[in-house]
mmCIF file of C-alpha atoms in Angstrom:
data_model
loop_
_atom_site.group_PDB
_atom_site.id
_atom_site.type_symbol
_atom_site.label_atom_id
_atom_site.label_comp_id
_atom_site.label_asym_id
_atom_site.label_seq_id
_atom_site.Cartn_x
_atom_site.Cartn_y
_atom_site.Cartn_z
ATOM 1 C CA MET A 1385 -14.655 -27.101 0.408
ATOM 2 C CA SER A 1386 -11.789 -27.472 2.890
ATOM 3 C CA HIS A 1387 -12.280 -26.933 6.605
ATOM 4 C CA GLU A 1388 -10.060 -23.835 6.499
ATOM 5 C CA THR A 1389 -11.988 -22.341 3.564
ATOM 6 C CA ALA A 1390 -15.275 -22.911 5.385
ATOM 7 C CA ILE A 1391 -13.926 -21.116 8.465
ATOM 8 C CA ASN A 1392 -12.716 -18.174 6.373
ATOM 9 C CA LYS A 1393 -16.089 -17.828 4.631
ATOM 10 C CA ALA A 1394 -17.932 -17.954 7.943
ATOM 11 C CA ASN A 1395 -15.649 -15.320 9.449
ATOM 12 C CA LEU A 1396 -15.977 -13.030 6.416
ATOM 13 C CA GLN A 1397 -19.754 -13.372 6.607
ATOM 14 C CA ALA A 1398 -19.603 -12.373 10.278
ATOM 15 C CA ILE A 1399 -17.566 -9.301 9.269
ATOM 16 C CA ARG A 1400 -19.972 -8.347 6.460
ATOM 17 C CA SER A 1401 -23.013 -8.665 8.713
ATOM 18 C CA ALA A 1402 -21.554 -6.980 11.813
ATOM 19 C CA SER A 1403 -24.177 -4.572 13.188
ATOM 20 C CA SER A 1404 -21.893 -2.528 15.445
ATOM 21 C CA PRO A 1405 -18.230 -1.460 15.630
ATOM 22 C CA GLY A 1406 -17.752 -3.853 18.567
ATOM 23 C CA LEU A 1407 -19.048 -6.848 16.589
ATOM 24 C CA LEU A 1408 -16.945 -5.771 13.607
ATOM 25 C CA ARG A 1409 -13.841 -5.776 15.787
ATOM 26 C CA SER A 1410 -14.649 -9.205 17.217
ATOM 27 C CA ALA A 1411 -15.284 -10.694 13.773
ATOM 28 C CA ARG A 1412 -12.015 -9.263 12.481
ATOM 29 C CA ILE A 1413 -10.104 -10.765 15.406
ATOM 30 C CA GLU A 1414 -11.564 -14.208 14.645
ATOM 31 C CA GLU A 1415 -10.529 -14.043 10.985
ATOM 32 C CA GLN A 1416 -7.148 -12.500 11.759
ATOM 33 C CA ASN A 1417 -6.289 -15.316 14.179
ATOM 34 C CA GLU A 1418 -7.368 -17.980 11.685
ATOM 35 C CA LEU A 1419 -5.257 -16.427 8.919
ATOM 36 C CA TYR A 1420 -2.230 -16.180 11.197
ATOM 37 C CA ARG A 1421 -2.593 -19.889 11.946
ATOM 38 C CA GLN A 1422 -2.752 -20.707 8.216
ATOM 39 C CA MET A 1423 0.235 -18.587 7.165
ATOM 40 C CA PRO A 1424 2.985 -21.264 7.279
ATOM 41 C CA SER A 1425 1.005 -23.685 5.085
ATOM 42 C CA VAL A 1426 -0.321 -21.387 2.317
ATOM 43 C CA PRO A 1427 1.626 -19.902 -0.659
ATOM 44 C CA ILE A 1428 2.411 -16.287 0.183
ATOM 45 C CA GLU A 1429 0.476 -14.650 -2.665
ATOM 46 C CA THR A 1430 -2.599 -16.798 -1.964
ATOM 47 C CA TRP A 1431 -2.354 -16.054 1.749
ATOM 48 C CA ASN A 1432 -1.877 -12.336 1.103
ATOM 49 C CA ASN A 1433 -5.022 -12.314 -1.065
ATOM 50 C CA LYS A 1434 -6.970 -13.808 1.838
ATOM 51 C CA VAL A 1435 -5.623 -11.121 4.157
ATOM 52 C CA GLY A 1436 -6.713 -8.484 1.626
ATOM 53 C CA GLU A 1437 -10.219 -9.969 1.476
ATOM 54 C CA MET A 1438 -10.460 -9.643 5.257
ATOM 55 C CA HIS A 1439 -9.353 -6.006 5.255
ATOM 56 C CA ASP A 1440 -11.656 -5.109 2.353
ATOM 57 C CA ALA A 1441 -14.612 -6.707 4.134
ATOM 58 C CA VAL A 1442 -13.853 -4.859 7.387
ATOM 59 C CA MET A 1443 -13.366 -1.470 5.713
ATOM 60 C CA SER A 1444 -16.437 -1.849 3.508
ATOM 61 C CA GLN A 1445 -18.631 -2.795 6.475
ATOM 62 C CA ALA A 1446 -17.197 0.135 8.440
ATOM 63 C CA CYS A 1447 -18.536 2.453 5.718
ATOM 64 C CA LYS A 1448 -22.015 0.950 6.059
ATOM 65 C CA LEU A 1449 -21.928 1.238 9.848
ATOM 66 C CA CYS A 1450 -20.838 4.852 9.541
ATOM 67 C CA GLU A 1451 -23.772 5.683 7.256
ATOM 68 C CA GLU A 1452 -26.153 4.038 9.729
ATOM 69 C CA THR A 1453 -24.610 5.985 12.603
ATOM 70 C CA MET A 1454 -24.997 9.255 10.712
ATOM 71 C CA GLU A 1455 -28.691 8.574 10.118
ATOM 72 C CA GLN A 1456 -29.276 7.524 13.725
ATOM 73 C CA GLU A 1457 -27.652 10.733 14.952
ATOM 74 C CA GLY A 1458 -29.820 12.931 12.744
ATOM 75 C CA PHE A 1459 -27.406 13.749 9.913
ATOM 76 C CA GLY A 1460 -29.512 11.853 7.390
ATOM 77 C CA PRO A 1461 -28.270 9.868 4.381
ATOM 78 C CA PRO A 1462 -25.274 11.056 2.331
ATOM 79 C CA PRO A 1463 -26.235 14.197 0.358
ATOM 80 C CA THR A 1464 -24.355 12.848 -2.673
ATOM 81 C CA ALA A 1465 -22.535 9.729 -3.781
ATOM 82 C CA TYR A 1466 -19.087 8.974 -2.392
ATOM 83 C CA ALA A 1467 -16.293 6.448 -2.826
ATOM 84 C CA PHE A 1468 -14.084 5.249 -0.009
ATOM 85 C CA ILE A 1469 -10.604 4.540 -1.392
ATOM 86 C CA ALA A 1470 -7.394 3.025 -0.018
ATOM 87 C CA PHE A 1471 -3.780 4.063 -0.514
ATOM 88 C CA GLY A 1472 -0.459 2.578 0.596
ATOM 89 C CA SER A 1473 -0.256 -1.175 1.098
ATOM 90 C CA ALA A 1474 -4.069 -1.333 1.224
ATOM 91 C CA GLY A 1475 -4.249 0.380 -2.171
ATOM 92 C CA ARG A 1476 -1.803 -2.205 -3.519
ATOM 93 C CA SER A 1477 -3.687 -5.095 -1.801
ATOM 94 C CA GLU A 1478 -0.503 -5.914 0.114
ATOM 95 C CA GLN A 1479 -1.431 -5.397 3.749
ATOM 96 C CA THR A 1480 -0.087 -7.504 6.566
ATOM 97 C CA LEU A 1481 -2.510 -8.736 9.228
ATOM 98 C CA TRP A 1482 -1.620 -5.546 11.101
ATOM 99 C CA SER A 1483 -2.248 -2.354 9.147
ATOM 100 C CA ASP A 1484 -2.857 1.317 9.791
ATOM 101 C CA GLN A 1485 -5.189 3.679 7.955
ATOM 102 C CA ASP A 1486 -4.160 4.937 4.495
ATOM 103 C CA ASN A 1487 -7.353 6.103 2.866
ATOM 104 C CA GLY A 1488 -9.310 8.885 1.247
ATOM 105 C CA LEU A 1489 -12.775 9.883 0.081
ATOM 106 C CA VAL A 1490 -14.032 10.939 -3.343
ATOM 107 C CA VAL A 1491 -17.301 12.856 -3.064
ATOM 108 C CA GLY A 1492 -19.852 13.584 -5.780
ATOM 109 C CA GLU A 1493 -21.250 16.925 -6.816
ATOM 110 C CA GLY A 1494 -23.958 18.732 -4.849
ATOM 111 C CA ASP A 1495 -24.601 21.669 -2.574
ATOM 112 C CA GLU A 1496 -21.028 22.440 -1.521
ATOM 113 C CA ALA A 1497 -21.857 23.576 2.007
ATOM 114 C CA LYS A 1498 -24.055 20.539 2.736
ATOM 115 C CA VAL A 1499 -21.628 18.098 1.142
ATOM 116 C CA ASN A 1500 -18.638 19.483 3.047
ATOM 117 C CA ALA A 1501 -20.497 19.601 6.364
ATOM 118 C CA TYR A 1502 -21.801 16.028 6.058
ATOM 119 C CA PHE A 1503 -18.561 14.402 4.937
ATOM 120 C CA GLU A 1504 -16.443 16.226 7.477
ATOM 121 C CA VAL A 1505 -18.456 14.518 10.223
ATOM 122 C CA PHE A 1506 -18.698 11.263 8.249
ATOM 123 C CA SER A 1507 -14.922 11.148 7.824
ATOM 124 C CA ARG A 1508 -14.283 11.729 11.505
ATOM 125 C CA LYS A 1509 -16.729 8.997 12.530
ATOM 126 C CA LEU A 1510 -15.469 6.494 9.939
ATOM 127 C CA THR A 1511 -11.909 7.077 11.131
ATOM 128 C CA GLN A 1512 -13.035 6.305 14.686
ATOM 129 C CA ILE A 1513 -14.882 3.121 13.622
ATOM 130 C CA LEU A 1514 -11.820 1.907 11.715
ATOM 131 C CA GLU A 1515 -9.582 2.647 14.666
ATOM 132 C CA HIS A 1516 -11.890 0.639 16.928
ATOM 133 C CA ALA A 1517 -11.744 -2.194 14.359
ATOM 134 C CA GLY A 1518 -7.958 -2.311 14.680
ATOM 135 C CA TYR A 1519 -6.577 0.247 12.213
ATOM 136 C CA PRO A 1520 -4.500 2.927 13.961
ATOM 137 C CA PRO A 1521 -4.271 6.394 12.353
ATOM 138 C CA CYS A 1522 -1.737 6.862 9.569
ATOM 139 C CA PRO A 1523 1.442 8.516 10.954
ATOM 140 C CA GLY A 1524 1.620 10.635 7.783
ATOM 141 C CA ASN A 1525 -2.065 11.654 8.077
ATOM 142 C CA VAL A 1526 -3.012 10.157 4.684
ATOM 143 C CA MET A 1527 -6.607 9.732 5.811
ATOM 144 C CA LEU A 1528 -10.065 10.841 4.766
ATOM 145 C CA SER A 1529 -10.287 12.941 7.946
ATOM 146 C CA ASN A 1530 -7.563 15.119 6.383
ATOM 147 C CA PRO A 1531 -9.187 17.471 3.791
ATOM 148 C CA LEU A 1532 -6.140 16.952 1.558
ATOM 149 C CA TRP A 1533 -7.388 13.409 0.876
ATOM 150 C CA ARG A 1534 -11.139 14.174 0.799
ATOM 151 C CA SER A 1535 -12.462 15.966 -2.271
ATOM 152 C CA SER A 1536 -14.474 15.815 -5.480
ATOM 153 C CA ILE A 1537 -12.889 14.481 -8.667
ATOM 154 C CA MET A 1538 -12.358 18.039 -9.885
ATOM 155 C CA GLY A 1539 -10.872 19.036 -6.545
ATOM 156 C CA PHE A 1540 -8.442 16.119 -6.616
ATOM 157 C CA GLU A 1541 -7.474 16.952 -10.201
ATOM 158 C CA ARG A 1542 -6.628 20.539 -9.256
ATOM 159 C CA GLN A 1543 -4.584 19.278 -6.310
ATOM 160 C CA PHE A 1544 -2.740 16.695 -8.406
ATOM 161 C CA MET A 1545 -1.910 19.260 -11.097
ATOM 162 C CA GLN A 1546 -0.571 21.636 -8.452
ATOM 163 C CA TRP A 1547 1.681 18.883 -7.090
ATOM 164 C CA ARG A 1548 2.830 18.084 -10.613
ATOM 165 C CA GLU A 1549 3.752 21.696 -11.271
ATOM 166 C CA LEU A 1550 5.755 22.021 -8.034
ATOM 167 C CA LEU A 1551 7.504 18.620 -8.211
ATOM 168 C CA GLY A 1552 9.159 18.974 -4.808
ATOM 169 C CA TRP A 1553 10.017 15.796 -2.905
ATOM 170 C CA GLU A 1554 6.814 15.932 -0.838
ATOM 171 C CA GLN A 1555 4.591 16.698 -3.841
ATOM 172 C CA VAL A 1556 6.030 13.782 -5.840
ATOM 173 C CA ARG A 1557 5.579 11.507 -2.820
ATOM 174 C CA TYR A 1558 1.901 12.490 -2.705
ATOM 175 C CA LEU A 1559 1.530 11.726 -6.417
ATOM 176 C CA MET A 1560 3.067 8.291 -5.811
ATOM 177 C CA ILE A 1561 0.634 7.705 -2.962
ATOM 178 C CA ALA A 1562 -2.285 8.685 -5.195
ATOM 179 C CA SER A 1563 -1.127 6.360 -7.979
ATOM 180 C CA ASP A 1564 -1.611 3.384 -5.619
ATOM 181 C CA MET A 1565 -5.293 4.145 -4.967
ATOM 182 C CA ARG A 1566 -7.943 1.397 -5.025
ATOM 183 C CA HIS A 1567 -11.732 1.362 -4.599
ATOM 184 C CA ILE A 1568 -13.073 -0.081 -1.330
ATOM 185 C CA GLY A 1569 -16.673 1.065 -0.855
ATOM 186 C CA GLY A 1570 -19.351 3.417 -2.116
ATOM 187 C CA ASP A 1571 -19.769 4.403 -5.759
ATOM 188 C CA PRO A 1572 -17.169 2.658 -7.977
ATOM 189 C CA ALA A 1573 -17.805 5.206 -10.762
ATOM 190 C CA LEU A 1574 -16.235 7.918 -8.606
ATOM 191 C CA SER A 1575 -13.162 5.765 -7.947
ATOM 192 C CA GLY A 1576 -12.958 5.006 -11.655
ATOM 193 C CA GLY A 1577 -13.152 8.716 -12.449
ATOM 194 C CA LEU A 1578 -10.329 9.452 -10.035
ATOM 195 C CA ARG A 1579 -8.228 6.661 -11.549
ATOM 196 C CA GLU A 1580 -8.646 8.286 -14.975
ATOM 197 C CA VAL A 1581 -7.523 11.623 -13.540
ATOM 198 C CA ILE A 1582 -4.432 10.044 -11.972
ATOM 199 C CA THR A 1583 -3.577 8.365 -15.278
ATOM 200 C CA ARG A 1584 -3.794 11.667 -17.161
ATOM 201 C CA VAL A 1585 -1.756 13.532 -14.587
ATOM 202 C CA MET A 1586 0.943 10.868 -14.447
ATOM 203 C CA GLU A 1587 1.460 10.480 -18.189
ATOM 204 C CA GLN A 1588 5.180 10.989 -18.486
ATOM 205 C CA GLY A 1589 6.040 10.832 -22.155
ATOM 206 C CA SER A 1590 5.965 14.594 -22.770
ATOM 207 C CA ASP A 1591 7.199 15.708 -19.345
ATOM 208 C CA PRO A 1592 10.878 14.912 -18.697
ATOM 209 C CA ASP A 1593 10.807 16.946 -15.464
ATOM 210 C CA LEU A 1594 8.167 14.616 -14.006
ATOM 211 C CA THR A 1595 10.124 11.550 -15.085
ATOM 212 C CA ALA A 1596 13.293 12.849 -13.427
ATOM 213 C CA ALA A 1597 11.411 13.836 -10.247
ATOM 214 C CA ILE A 1598 9.797 10.396 -9.917
ATOM 215 C CA LEU A 1599 13.164 8.731 -10.428
ATOM 216 C CA ARG A 1600 14.700 10.900 -7.695
ATOM 217 C CA ASN A 1601 12.017 9.805 -5.253
ATOM 218 C CA THR A 1602 12.149 6.188 -6.393
ATOM 219 C CA ILE A 1603 15.856 5.645 -5.758
ATOM 220 C CA ARG A 1604 15.744 7.225 -2.295
ATOM 221 C CA HIS A 1605 15.244 3.833 -0.564
ATOM 222 C CA LYS A 1606 18.047 1.495 -1.612
ATOM 223 C CA ALA A 1607 18.659 -2.179 -0.897
ATOM 224 C CA ALA A 1608 20.050 -2.760 2.606
ATOM 225 C CA LEU A 1609 23.109 -4.617 1.371
ATOM 226 C CA ASN A 1610 26.660 -3.300 1.719
ATOM 227 C CA ILE A 1611 29.462 -3.570 -0.851
ATOM 228 C CA LEU A 1612 30.636 -6.830 0.742
ATOM 229 C CA GLY A 1613 27.209 -8.404 0.210
ATOM 230 C CA GLN A 1614 26.338 -8.277 3.902
ATOM 231 C CA VAL A 1615 22.826 -7.459 5.116
ATOM 232 C CA ILE A 1616 22.655 -4.025 6.747
ATOM 233 C CA THR A 1617 20.918 -4.206 10.124
ATOM 234 C CA GLU A 1618 20.001 -1.543 12.670
ATOM 235 C CA GLN A 1619 23.093 -0.360 14.526
ATOM 236 C CA THR A 1620 21.534 1.212 17.631
ATOM 237 C CA GLY A 1621 18.280 1.451 19.561
ATOM 238 C CA GLU A 1622 15.756 -1.154 20.581
ATOM 239 C CA HIS A 1623 16.011 -2.914 17.203
ATOM 240 C CA ALA A 1624 19.823 -3.081 17.097
ATOM 241 C CA GLY A 1625 20.934 -6.115 15.084
ATOM 242 C CA GLU A 1626 17.507 -6.503 13.457
ATOM 243 C CA PHE A 1627 16.608 -6.005 9.800
ATOM 244 C CA ASP A 1628 14.120 -3.359 8.632
ATOM 245 C CA VAL A 1629 12.034 -5.423 6.192
ATOM 246 C CA LYS A 1630 9.764 -2.558 5.191
ATOM 247 C CA TYR A 1631 12.335 0.057 4.203
ATOM 248 C CA GLY A 1632 15.270 -2.269 3.549
ATOM 249 C CA LEU A 1633 13.519 -4.621 1.107
ATOM 250 C CA TYR A 1634 9.762 -4.196 0.598
ATOM 251 C CA ILE A 1635 9.543 -0.448 -0.174
ATOM 252 C CA PRO A 1636 12.518 -0.434 -2.604
ATOM 253 C CA ILE A 1637 10.828 -3.165 -4.693
ATOM 254 C CA VAL A 1638 7.421 -1.444 -4.556
ATOM 255 C CA ASN A 1639 8.939 1.877 -5.626
ATOM 256 C CA ALA A 1640 10.983 0.435 -8.480
ATOM 257 C CA VAL A 1641 8.115 -1.610 -9.909
ATOM 258 C CA ARG A 1642 5.743 1.360 -9.548
ATOM 259 C CA TYR A 1643 8.122 3.558 -11.534
ATOM 260 C CA LEU A 1644 8.322 0.993 -14.347
ATOM 261 C CA ALA A 1645 4.528 0.560 -14.312
ATOM 262 C CA LEU A 1646 3.960 4.315 -14.607
ATOM 263 C CA GLN A 1647 6.505 4.490 -17.402
ATOM 264 C CA TYR A 1648 4.513 1.930 -19.415
ATOM 265 C CA GLY A 1649 1.032 3.250 -18.598
ATOM 266 C CA ILE A 1650 0.006 0.325 -16.371
ATOM 267 C CA LYS A 1651 -3.037 1.224 -14.268
ATOM 268 C CA SER A 1652 -2.978 -1.655 -11.772
ATOM 269 C CA SER A 1653 -1.971 -0.728 -8.234
ATOM 270 C CA SER A 1654 -0.901 -4.205 -7.066
ATOM 271 C CA THR A 1655 2.845 -4.867 -7.296
ATOM 272 C CA TRP A 1656 2.193 -8.470 -8.334
ATOM 273 C CA GLU A 1657 -0.168 -7.331 -11.112
ATOM 274 C CA ARG A 1658 2.274 -4.630 -12.207
ATOM 275 C CA ILE A 1659 5.039 -7.222 -12.577
ATOM 276 C CA SER A 1660 2.707 -9.521 -14.560
ATOM 277 C CA GLN A 1661 1.695 -6.722 -16.912
ATOM 278 C CA LEU A 1662 5.298 -5.626 -17.410
ATOM 279 C CA TYR A 1663 5.980 -9.236 -18.398
ATOM 280 C CA GLU A 1664 3.087 -9.216 -20.904
ATOM 281 C CA LEU A 1665 4.341 -5.955 -22.415
ATOM 282 C CA GLU A 1666 7.892 -7.370 -22.635
ATOM 283 C CA ALA A 1667 8.939 -4.069 -21.080
ATOM 284 C CA VAL A 1668 11.769 -5.636 -19.085
ATOM 285 C CA PRO A 1669 13.718 -8.862 -19.791
ATOM 286 C CA SER A 1670 11.698 -11.790 -18.470
ATOM 287 C CA ARG A 1671 14.567 -13.161 -16.343
ATOM 288 C CA TRP A 1672 14.692 -9.817 -14.505
ATOM 289 C CA LEU A 1673 10.956 -9.824 -13.868
ATOM 290 C CA GLU A 1674 11.120 -13.387 -12.562
ATOM 291 C CA SER A 1675 13.801 -12.236 -10.119
ATOM 292 C CA TYR A 1676 11.659 -9.227 -9.137
ATOM 293 C CA ARG A 1677 8.704 -11.505 -8.412
ATOM 294 C CA ARG A 1678 10.762 -13.886 -6.279
ATOM 295 C CA ALA A 1679 12.240 -10.963 -4.353
ATOM 296 C CA PHE A 1680 8.804 -9.466 -3.828
ATOM 297 C CA ASP A 1681 7.375 -12.789 -2.633
ATOM 298 C CA THR A 1682 10.199 -12.908 -0.085
ATOM 299 C CA ALA A 1683 9.592 -9.311 1.007
ATOM 300 C CA VAL A 1684 5.876 -9.942 1.631
ATOM 301 C CA LYS A 1685 6.613 -13.183 3.488
ATOM 302 C CA LEU A 1686 9.251 -11.599 5.719
ATOM 303 C CA ARG A 1687 6.946 -8.672 6.578
ATOM 304 C CA SER A 1688 4.552 -11.199 8.065
ATOM 305 C CA LEU A 1689 7.292 -13.052 9.961
ATOM 306 C CA THR A 1690 8.031 -10.089 12.216
ATOM 307 C CA PRO A 1691 6.922 -11.172 15.730
ATOM 308 C CA PRO A 1692 3.392 -9.948 16.552
ATOM 309 C CA GLU A 1693 2.111 -8.598 19.820
ATOM 310 C CA ASN A 1694 -1.422 -9.151 21.027
ATOM 311 C CA GLU A 1695 -3.144 -5.974 22.193
ATOM 312 C CA ASP A 1696 -6.662 -6.730 23.459
ATOM 313 C CA GLY A 1697 -7.002 -9.475 20.850
ATOM 314 C CA MET A 1698 -5.669 -7.392 17.952
ATOM 315 C CA LEU A 1699 -2.311 -8.359 16.459
ATOM 316 C CA SER A 1700 0.296 -5.693 15.837
ATOM 317 C CA SER A 1701 3.957 -5.774 14.896
ATOM 318 C CA SER A 1702 6.965 -3.670 13.954
ATOM 319 C CA HIS A 1703 8.595 -4.082 10.548
ATOM 320 C CA TYR A 1704 11.835 -5.443 12.006
ATOM 321 C CA LEU A 1705 13.008 -9.015 11.493
ATOM 322 C CA PRO A 1706 14.677 -10.306 14.688
ATOM 323 C CA GLN A 1707 18.115 -11.896 14.731
ATOM 324 C CA ALA A 1708 16.669 -15.298 15.636
ATOM 325 C CA VAL A 1709 14.695 -15.408 12.387
ATOM 326 C CA MET A 1710 17.585 -14.013 10.331
ATOM 327 C CA LYS A 1711 19.865 -16.811 11.573
ATOM 328 C CA GLN A 1712 17.654 -19.427 9.885
ATOM 329 C CA LYS A 1713 19.640 -20.678 6.895
ATOM 330 C CA GLU A 1714 16.780 -20.538 4.364
ATOM 331 C CA ILE A 1715 15.631 -17.094 5.491
ATOM 332 C CA ARG A 1716 19.187 -15.763 5.309
ATOM 333 C CA ARG A 1717 19.615 -17.145 1.783
ATOM 334 C CA GLU A 1718 16.296 -15.713 0.542
ATOM 335 C CA LEU A 1719 17.037 -12.345 2.089
ATOM 336 C CA ARG A 1720 20.459 -12.039 0.485
ATOM 337 C CA GLU A 1721 19.173 -13.149 -2.926
ATOM 338 C CA SER A 1722 16.311 -10.652 -2.749
ATOM 339 C CA LEU A 1723 18.554 -7.785 -1.688
ATOM 340 C CA SER A 1724 20.975 -8.622 -4.514
ATOM 341 C CA THR A 1725 18.060 -8.379 -6.960
ATOM 342 C CA VAL A 1726 17.026 -5.025 -5.535
ATOM 343 C CA ARG A 1727 20.587 -3.736 -5.805
ATOM 344 C CA LEU A 1728 20.632 -4.626 -9.510
ATOM 345 C CA MET A 1729 17.234 -2.964 -9.993
ATOM 346 C CA TYR A 1730 18.515 0.220 -8.432
ATOM 347 C CA ARG A 1731 21.716 0.271 -10.437
ATOM 348 C CA MET A 1732 19.550 0.303 -13.564
ATOM 349 C CA LEU A 1733 17.341 3.080 -12.184
ATOM 350 C CA GLN A 1734 20.330 5.124 -11.053
ATOM 351 C CA ARG A 1735 21.766 4.950 -14.572
ATOM 352 C CA GLN A 1736 18.429 6.166 -15.942
ATOM 353 C CA HIS A 1737 18.400 8.958 -13.360
ATOM 354 C CA ARG A 1738 21.896 10.148 -14.257
ATOM 355 C CA TYR A 1739 20.976 10.086 -17.940
ATOM 356 C CA ALA A 1740 17.758 12.016 -17.306
ATOM 357 C CA GLU A 1741 19.553 14.660 -15.232
ATOM 358 C CA ARG A 1742 22.217 15.188 -17.933
ATOM 359 C CA LYS A 1743 19.725 15.207 -20.787
ATOM 360 C CA TRP A 1744 17.185 17.601 -19.309
ATOM 361 C CA LEU A 1745 19.273 20.024 -17.239
#
C-alpha cells in the first residue's frame, strides 16, 4: 500500500466514524487537502473516483448523524425506511472537491402524517449538517428540504408523469435531473425502485414528443467555440477574459451523452460509464466515442484547475478558467480539441432535432 493510499484510507475512516458535524467537517477538510495535493500526479478518472469516495463517505455519515440527532431530540427513529439520493454531478459521481447540495429523499410507506412530519424535520436538519460539512445549498433548490424532491416512490412517479405530460422546458429539465439520480444512504431497495420508475417514464421509443423535448433541452448549451475556431470567453464582468468550463464544455458533453444513453436504455448515471456502455452497444462509431471520452476527461480536469479559495479550511471555486491557465500551450490545445469534438456532437444532435421537429409536427 502506497503512502498516499494509506493516508486516504485513514482520512475516509475518520469521516465514517465522525461522531459530530464538527468532526465530520474536520475529517473532510483533511481528505480534501490531501486529494488536492495528489491531483497533478493521478490520472483524472482515478482521481475523480477518489473525490467521489470522499463525498459519498461524508454524505452517508451525515445521514447517520442526522438520525442520531433526531433520536436525541425526541423525534425517535425513522417511522419508515428511506433512501438518501444524489442528483447533478454527485448523481453522476463527477463532483469537484467543491460541491453544493443536489439531493433528494425517497421515503417508504407508513402513516402519512407521521412520515411527513418526521422527514420534514429530518430533511431540514440533514441539510444543515451537510452545509456545515461544506456543501452549500443548491441555487436551484434541488434538495431534500424541498418537498418536490422528497416523496414516496408512488409520489415521485406521479410527479414524473405530470412532468412528462407537460414537457415544458422546466419539466424536461427536472426529468433530466431525475435521470442522473444515484443512491447514497439508507435503503438501497427504495433507490432501486425509483430508478425503475425513472426508466419506465423515460422510455422514448413510443413517444416522439418526449424525444423532441429532450433534444430541445440537450442542445441548449453549445460548445463555446466560434466559427473561426476561437475559444469564447466571458466578455464583461469580474470573469472577463476567462473561460466558463462548466457551461462552455462540461455541461454540453454531459447533456449530449445523457441523451444518447437515454435513447439506448442505459441506466448508468456516470458519464464515463454511459460512454463505455454506448461503446459496448456499438450505438455510436467507436472513433466518436473515443473523442467524447478524451473531451470529457479534459472537461473534468479543467473544472478542477479553476483556482480555489480557502474559506475556514474548506475549498471553494468558481467554474471559470483564468487567462493564465488558458495561456499554457497544452491546456490551450486540449481545450480547443475538446470544444471541436463538442461542436461535432452538437451538429449531429441538431440534425436529429430538425428531423424530429419536421417528422412529428
